[in-house]
Short mmCIF file of N, CA and C in Angstrom, two decimals:
data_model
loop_
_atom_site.label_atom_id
_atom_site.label_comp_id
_atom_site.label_asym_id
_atom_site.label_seq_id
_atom_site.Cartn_x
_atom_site.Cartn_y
_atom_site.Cartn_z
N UNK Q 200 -99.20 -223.45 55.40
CA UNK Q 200 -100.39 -223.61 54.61
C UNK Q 200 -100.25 -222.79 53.33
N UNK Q 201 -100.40 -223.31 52.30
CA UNK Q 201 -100.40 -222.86 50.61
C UNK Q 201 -101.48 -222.01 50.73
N UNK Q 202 -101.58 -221.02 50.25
CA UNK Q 202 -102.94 -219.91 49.35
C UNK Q 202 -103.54 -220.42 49.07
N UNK Q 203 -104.87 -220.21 48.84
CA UNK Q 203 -105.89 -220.99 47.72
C UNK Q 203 -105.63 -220.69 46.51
N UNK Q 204 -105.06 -220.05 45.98
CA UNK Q 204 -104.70 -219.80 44.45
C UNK Q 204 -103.91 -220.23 44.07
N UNK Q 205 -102.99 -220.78 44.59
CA UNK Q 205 -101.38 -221.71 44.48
C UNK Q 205 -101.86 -223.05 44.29
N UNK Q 206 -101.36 -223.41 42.96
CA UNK Q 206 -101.37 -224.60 42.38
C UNK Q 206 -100.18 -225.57 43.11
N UNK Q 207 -100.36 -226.68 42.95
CA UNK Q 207 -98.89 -227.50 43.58
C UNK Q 207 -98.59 -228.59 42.25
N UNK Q 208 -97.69 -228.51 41.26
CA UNK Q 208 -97.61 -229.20 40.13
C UNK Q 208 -96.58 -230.46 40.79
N UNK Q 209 -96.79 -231.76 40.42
CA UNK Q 209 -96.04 -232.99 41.01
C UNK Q 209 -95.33 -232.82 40.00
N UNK Q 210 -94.23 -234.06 39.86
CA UNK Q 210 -93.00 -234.42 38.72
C UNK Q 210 -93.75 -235.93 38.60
N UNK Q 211 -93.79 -236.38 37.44
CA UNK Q 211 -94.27 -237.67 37.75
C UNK Q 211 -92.84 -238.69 38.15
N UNK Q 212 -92.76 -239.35 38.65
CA UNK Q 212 -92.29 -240.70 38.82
C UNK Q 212 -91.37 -241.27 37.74
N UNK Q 213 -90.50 -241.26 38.04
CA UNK Q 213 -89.11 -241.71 37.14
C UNK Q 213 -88.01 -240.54 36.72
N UNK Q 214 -87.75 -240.92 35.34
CA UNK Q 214 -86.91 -240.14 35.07
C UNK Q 214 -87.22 -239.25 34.58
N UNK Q 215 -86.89 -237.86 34.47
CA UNK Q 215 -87.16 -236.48 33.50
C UNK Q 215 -86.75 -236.68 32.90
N UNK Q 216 -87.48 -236.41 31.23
CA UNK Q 216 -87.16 -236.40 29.89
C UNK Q 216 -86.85 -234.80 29.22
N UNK Q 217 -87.26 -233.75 30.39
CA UNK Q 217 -87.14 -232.04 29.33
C UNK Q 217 -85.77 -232.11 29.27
N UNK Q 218 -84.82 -233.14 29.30
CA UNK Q 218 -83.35 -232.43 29.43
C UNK Q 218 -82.68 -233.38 28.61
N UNK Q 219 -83.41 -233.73 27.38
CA UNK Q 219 -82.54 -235.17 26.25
C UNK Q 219 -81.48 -234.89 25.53
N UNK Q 220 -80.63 -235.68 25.89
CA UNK Q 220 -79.45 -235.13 25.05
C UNK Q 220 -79.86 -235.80 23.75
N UNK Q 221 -78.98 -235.37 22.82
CA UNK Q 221 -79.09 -236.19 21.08
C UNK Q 221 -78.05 -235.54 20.40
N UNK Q 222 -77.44 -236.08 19.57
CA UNK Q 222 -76.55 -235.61 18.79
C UNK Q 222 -76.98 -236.67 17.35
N UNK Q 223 -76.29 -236.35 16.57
CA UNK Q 223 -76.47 -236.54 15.03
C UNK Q 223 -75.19 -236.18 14.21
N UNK Q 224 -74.40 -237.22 13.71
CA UNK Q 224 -73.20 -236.64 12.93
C UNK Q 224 -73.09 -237.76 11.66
N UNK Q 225 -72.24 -237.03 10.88
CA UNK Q 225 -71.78 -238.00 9.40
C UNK Q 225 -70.52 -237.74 8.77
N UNK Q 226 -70.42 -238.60 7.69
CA UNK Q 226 -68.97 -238.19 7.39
C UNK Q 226 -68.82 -239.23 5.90
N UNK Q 227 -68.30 -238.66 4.68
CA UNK Q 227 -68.19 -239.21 3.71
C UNK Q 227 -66.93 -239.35 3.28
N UNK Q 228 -65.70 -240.04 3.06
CA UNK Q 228 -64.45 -240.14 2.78
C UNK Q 228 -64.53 -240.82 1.36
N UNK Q 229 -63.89 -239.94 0.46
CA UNK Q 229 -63.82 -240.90 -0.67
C UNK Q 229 -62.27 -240.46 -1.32
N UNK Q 230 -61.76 -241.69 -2.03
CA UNK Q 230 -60.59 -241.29 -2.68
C UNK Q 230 -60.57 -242.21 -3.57
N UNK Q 231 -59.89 -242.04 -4.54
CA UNK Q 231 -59.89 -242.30 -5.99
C UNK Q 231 -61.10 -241.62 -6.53
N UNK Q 232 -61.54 -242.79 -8.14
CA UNK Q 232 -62.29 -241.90 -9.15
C UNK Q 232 -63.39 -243.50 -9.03
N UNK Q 233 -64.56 -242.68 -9.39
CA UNK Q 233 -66.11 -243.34 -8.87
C UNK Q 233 -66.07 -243.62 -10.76
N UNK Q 234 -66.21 -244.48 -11.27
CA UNK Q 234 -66.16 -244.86 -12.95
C UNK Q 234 -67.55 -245.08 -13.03
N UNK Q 235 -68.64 -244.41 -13.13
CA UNK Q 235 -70.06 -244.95 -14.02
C UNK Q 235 -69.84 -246.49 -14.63
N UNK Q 236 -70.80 -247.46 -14.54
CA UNK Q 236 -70.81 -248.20 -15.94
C UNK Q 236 -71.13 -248.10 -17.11
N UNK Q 237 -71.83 -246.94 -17.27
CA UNK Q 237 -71.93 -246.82 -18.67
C UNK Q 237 -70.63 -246.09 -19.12
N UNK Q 238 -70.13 -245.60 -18.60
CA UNK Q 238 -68.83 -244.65 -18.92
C UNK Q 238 -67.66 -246.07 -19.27
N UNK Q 239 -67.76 -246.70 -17.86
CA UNK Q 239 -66.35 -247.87 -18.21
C UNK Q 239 -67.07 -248.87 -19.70
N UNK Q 240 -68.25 -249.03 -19.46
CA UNK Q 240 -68.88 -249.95 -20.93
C UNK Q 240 -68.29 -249.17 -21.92
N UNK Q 241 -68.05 -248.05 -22.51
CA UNK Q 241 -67.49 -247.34 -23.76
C UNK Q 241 -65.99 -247.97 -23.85
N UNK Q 242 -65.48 -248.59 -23.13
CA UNK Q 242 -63.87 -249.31 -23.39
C UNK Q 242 -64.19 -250.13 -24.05
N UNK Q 243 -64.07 -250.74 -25.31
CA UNK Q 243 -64.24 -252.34 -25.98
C UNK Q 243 -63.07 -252.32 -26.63
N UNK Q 244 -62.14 -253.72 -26.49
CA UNK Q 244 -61.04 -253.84 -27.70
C UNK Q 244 -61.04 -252.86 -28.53
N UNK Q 245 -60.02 -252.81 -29.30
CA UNK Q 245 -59.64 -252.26 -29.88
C UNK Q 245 -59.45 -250.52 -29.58
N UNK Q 246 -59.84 -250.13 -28.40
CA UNK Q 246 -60.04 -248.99 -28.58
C UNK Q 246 -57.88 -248.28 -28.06
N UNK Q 247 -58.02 -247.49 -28.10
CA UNK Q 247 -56.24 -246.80 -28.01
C UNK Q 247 -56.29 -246.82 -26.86
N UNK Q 248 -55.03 -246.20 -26.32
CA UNK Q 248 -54.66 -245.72 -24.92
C UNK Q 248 -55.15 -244.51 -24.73
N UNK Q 249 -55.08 -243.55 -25.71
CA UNK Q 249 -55.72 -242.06 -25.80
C UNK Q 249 -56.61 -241.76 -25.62
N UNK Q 250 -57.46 -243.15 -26.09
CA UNK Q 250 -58.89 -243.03 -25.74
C UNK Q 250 -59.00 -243.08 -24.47
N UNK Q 251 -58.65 -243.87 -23.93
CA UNK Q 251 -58.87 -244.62 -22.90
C UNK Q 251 -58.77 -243.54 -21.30
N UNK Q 252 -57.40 -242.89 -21.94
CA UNK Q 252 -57.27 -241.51 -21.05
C UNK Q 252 -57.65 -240.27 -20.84
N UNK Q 253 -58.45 -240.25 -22.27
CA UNK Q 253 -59.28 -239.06 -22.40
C UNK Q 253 -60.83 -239.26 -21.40
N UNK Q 254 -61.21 -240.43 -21.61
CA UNK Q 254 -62.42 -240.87 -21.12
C UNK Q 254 -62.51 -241.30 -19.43
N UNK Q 255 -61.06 -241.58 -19.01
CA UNK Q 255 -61.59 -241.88 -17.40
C UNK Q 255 -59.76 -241.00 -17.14
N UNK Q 256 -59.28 -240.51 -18.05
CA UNK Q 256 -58.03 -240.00 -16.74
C UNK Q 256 -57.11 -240.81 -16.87
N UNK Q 257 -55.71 -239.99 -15.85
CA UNK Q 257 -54.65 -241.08 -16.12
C UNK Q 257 -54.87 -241.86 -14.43
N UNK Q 258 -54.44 -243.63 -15.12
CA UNK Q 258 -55.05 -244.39 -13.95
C UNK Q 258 -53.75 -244.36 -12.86
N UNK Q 259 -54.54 -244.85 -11.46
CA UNK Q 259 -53.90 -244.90 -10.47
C UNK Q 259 -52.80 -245.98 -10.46
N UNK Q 260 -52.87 -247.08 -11.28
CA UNK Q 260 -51.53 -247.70 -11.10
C UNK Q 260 -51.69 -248.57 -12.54
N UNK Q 261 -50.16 -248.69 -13.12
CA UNK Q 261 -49.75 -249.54 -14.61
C UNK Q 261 -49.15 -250.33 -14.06
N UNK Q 262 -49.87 -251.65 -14.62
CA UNK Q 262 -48.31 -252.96 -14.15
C UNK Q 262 -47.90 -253.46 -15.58
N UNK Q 263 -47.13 -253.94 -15.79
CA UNK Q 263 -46.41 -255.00 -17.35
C UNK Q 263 -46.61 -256.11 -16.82
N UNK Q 264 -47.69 -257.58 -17.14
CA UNK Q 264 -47.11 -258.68 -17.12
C UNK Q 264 -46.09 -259.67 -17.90
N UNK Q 265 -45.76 -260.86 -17.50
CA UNK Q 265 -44.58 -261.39 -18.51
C UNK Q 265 -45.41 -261.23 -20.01
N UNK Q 266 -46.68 -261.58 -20.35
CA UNK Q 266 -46.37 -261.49 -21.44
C UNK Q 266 -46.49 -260.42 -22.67
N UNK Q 267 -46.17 -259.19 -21.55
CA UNK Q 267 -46.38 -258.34 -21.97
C UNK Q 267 -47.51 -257.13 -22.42
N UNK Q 268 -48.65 -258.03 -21.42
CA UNK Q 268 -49.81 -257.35 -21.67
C UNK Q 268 -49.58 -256.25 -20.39
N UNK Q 269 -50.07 -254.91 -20.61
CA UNK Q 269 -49.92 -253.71 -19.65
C UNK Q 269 -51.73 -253.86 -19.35
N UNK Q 270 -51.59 -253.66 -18.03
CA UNK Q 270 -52.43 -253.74 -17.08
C UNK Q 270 -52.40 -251.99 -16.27
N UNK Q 271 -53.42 -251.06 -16.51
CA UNK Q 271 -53.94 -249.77 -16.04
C UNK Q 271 -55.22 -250.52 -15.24
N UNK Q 272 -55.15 -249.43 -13.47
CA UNK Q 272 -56.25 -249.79 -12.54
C UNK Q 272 -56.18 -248.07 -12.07
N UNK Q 273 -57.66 -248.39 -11.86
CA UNK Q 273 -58.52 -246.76 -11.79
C UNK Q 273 -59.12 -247.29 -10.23
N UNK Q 274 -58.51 -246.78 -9.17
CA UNK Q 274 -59.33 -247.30 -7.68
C UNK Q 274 -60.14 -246.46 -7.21
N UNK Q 275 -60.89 -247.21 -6.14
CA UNK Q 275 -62.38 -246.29 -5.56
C UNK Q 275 -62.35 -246.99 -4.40
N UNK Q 276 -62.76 -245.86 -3.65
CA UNK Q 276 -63.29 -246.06 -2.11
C UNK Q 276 -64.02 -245.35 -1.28
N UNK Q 277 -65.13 -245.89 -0.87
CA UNK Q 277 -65.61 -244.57 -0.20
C UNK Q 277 -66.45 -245.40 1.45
N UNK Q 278 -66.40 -244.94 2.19
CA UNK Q 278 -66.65 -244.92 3.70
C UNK Q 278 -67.50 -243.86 4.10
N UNK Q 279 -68.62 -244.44 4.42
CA UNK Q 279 -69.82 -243.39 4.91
C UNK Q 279 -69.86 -244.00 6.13
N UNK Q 280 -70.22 -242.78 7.22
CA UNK Q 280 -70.13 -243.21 8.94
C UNK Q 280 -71.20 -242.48 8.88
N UNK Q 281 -72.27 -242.96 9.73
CA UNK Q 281 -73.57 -241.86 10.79
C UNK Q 281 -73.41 -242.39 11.97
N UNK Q 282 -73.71 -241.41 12.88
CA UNK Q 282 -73.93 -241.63 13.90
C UNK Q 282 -74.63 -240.71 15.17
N UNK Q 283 -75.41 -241.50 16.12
CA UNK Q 283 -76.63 -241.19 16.77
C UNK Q 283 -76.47 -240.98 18.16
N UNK Q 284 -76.73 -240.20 18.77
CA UNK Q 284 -76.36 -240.59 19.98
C UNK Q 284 -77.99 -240.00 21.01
N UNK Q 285 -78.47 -240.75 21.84
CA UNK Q 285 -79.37 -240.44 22.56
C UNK Q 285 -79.60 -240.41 23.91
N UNK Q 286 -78.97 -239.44 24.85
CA UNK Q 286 -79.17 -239.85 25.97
C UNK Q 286 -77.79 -240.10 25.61
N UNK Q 287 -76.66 -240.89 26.56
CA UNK Q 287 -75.60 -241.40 26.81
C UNK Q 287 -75.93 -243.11 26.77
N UNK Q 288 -76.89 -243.55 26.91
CA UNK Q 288 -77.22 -244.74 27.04
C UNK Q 288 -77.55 -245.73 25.56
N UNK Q 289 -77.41 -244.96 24.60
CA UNK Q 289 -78.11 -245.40 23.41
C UNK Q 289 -77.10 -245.01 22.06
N UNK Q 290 -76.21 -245.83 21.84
CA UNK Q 290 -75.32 -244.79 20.42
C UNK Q 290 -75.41 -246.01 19.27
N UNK Q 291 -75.74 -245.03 18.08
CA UNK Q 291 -76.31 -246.28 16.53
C UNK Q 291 -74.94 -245.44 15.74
N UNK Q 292 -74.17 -246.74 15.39
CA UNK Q 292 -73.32 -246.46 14.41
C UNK Q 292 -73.33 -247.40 13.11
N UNK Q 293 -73.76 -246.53 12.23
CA UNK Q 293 -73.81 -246.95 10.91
C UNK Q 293 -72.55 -246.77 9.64
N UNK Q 294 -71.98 -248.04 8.90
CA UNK Q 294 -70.88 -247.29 8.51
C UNK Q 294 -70.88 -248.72 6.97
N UNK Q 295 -71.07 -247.68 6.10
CA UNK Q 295 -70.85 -248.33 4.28
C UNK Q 295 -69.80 -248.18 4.29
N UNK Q 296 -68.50 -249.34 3.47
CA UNK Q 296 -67.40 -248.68 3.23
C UNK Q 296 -67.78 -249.82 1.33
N UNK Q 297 -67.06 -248.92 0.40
CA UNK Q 297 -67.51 -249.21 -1.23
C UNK Q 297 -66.12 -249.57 -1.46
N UNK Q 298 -65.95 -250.16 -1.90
CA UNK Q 298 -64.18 -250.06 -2.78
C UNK Q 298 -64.72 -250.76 -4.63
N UNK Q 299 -63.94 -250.46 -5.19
CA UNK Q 299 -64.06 -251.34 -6.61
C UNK Q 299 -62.74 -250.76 -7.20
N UNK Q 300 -62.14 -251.51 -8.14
CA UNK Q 300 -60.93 -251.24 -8.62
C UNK Q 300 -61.42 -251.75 -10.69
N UNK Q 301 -61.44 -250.67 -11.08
CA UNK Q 301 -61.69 -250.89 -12.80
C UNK Q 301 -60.10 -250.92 -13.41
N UNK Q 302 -60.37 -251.87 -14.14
CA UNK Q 302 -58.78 -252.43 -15.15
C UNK Q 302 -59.34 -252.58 -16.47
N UNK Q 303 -57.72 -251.79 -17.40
CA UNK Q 303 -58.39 -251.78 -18.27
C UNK Q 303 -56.75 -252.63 -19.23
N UNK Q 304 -56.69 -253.97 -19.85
CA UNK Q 304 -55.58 -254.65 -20.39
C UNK Q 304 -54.99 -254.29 -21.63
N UNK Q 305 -54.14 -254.05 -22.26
CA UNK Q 305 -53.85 -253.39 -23.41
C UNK Q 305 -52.55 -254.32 -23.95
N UNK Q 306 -52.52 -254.70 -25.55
CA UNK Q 306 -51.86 -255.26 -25.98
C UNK Q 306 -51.05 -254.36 -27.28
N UNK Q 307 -49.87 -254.07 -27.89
CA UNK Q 307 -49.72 -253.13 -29.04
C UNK Q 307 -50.58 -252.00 -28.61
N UNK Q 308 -50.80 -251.27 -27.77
CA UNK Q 308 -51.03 -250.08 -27.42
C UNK Q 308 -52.76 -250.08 -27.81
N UNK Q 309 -53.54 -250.89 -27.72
CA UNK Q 309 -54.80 -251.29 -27.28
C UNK Q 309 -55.56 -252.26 -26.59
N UNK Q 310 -56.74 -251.80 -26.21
CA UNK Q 310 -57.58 -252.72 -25.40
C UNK Q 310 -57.80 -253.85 -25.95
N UNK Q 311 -57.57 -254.99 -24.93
CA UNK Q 311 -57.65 -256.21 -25.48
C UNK Q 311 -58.63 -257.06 -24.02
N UNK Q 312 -58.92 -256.08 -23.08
CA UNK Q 312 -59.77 -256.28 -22.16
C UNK Q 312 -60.06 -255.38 -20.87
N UNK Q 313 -61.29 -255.58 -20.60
CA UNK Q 313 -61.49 -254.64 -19.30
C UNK Q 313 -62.23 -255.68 -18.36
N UNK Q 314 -62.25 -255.29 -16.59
CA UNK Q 314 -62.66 -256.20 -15.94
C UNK Q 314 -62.83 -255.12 -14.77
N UNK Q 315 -63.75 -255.22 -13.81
CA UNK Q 315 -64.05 -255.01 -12.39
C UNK Q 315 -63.46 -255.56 -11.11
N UNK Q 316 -62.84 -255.30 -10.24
CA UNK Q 316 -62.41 -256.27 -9.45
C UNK Q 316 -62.91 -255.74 -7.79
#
């Protein structure tokens, strides 16, 4: 027989929740160079190579086509991951990945075009 002063507290029915697991994580990977558009808009014909390197850097890759137009590309990438976890029963994975590649065409040692790809 219990005391009269002794409470008797039940558990309700199902599962206990005081013991939730959760976790929360992220992660940003980026490599190459992120070019503004207003920054790449300042390239128009005619402008030099000097310019061109002063203003975004030296680019990640030069090709020569046959007819001689030189082709500079400035690459970007970036990969954002989150992720959730609740309980063992419940995981949210969220994941952006960005790429863009800016080119900038040069003929006689100037711009004769730029493009996004």
């Amino acid at each position: 027989m219990l005391p009269s002063h002794s409470i008797l507290r039940r558990q309700p029915a199902g599962p206990r929740l005081d013991r939730l697991f959760a976790t929360n994580s992220s992660n940003v990977n980026i490599a190459g160079k992120n070019i503004p558009d207003e920054v790449f808009a300042q390239i128009q014909p005619g402008k030099t190579k000097d310019f061109v390197v002063d203003l975004l850097g030296n680019p990640a890759m030069k090709t020569t086509e046959d007819n001689g137009r030189e082709v500079w590309r400035w690459n970007y990438d970036e990969t954002k991951t989150a992720a959730k976890t609740f309980m063992i029963f419940y995981v949210a994975l969220d994941r952006t990945h960005t790429t863009q590649t800016d080119a900038v065409a040069f003929k006689d040692g100037v711009v004769v075009k730029t493009w996004r790809e």
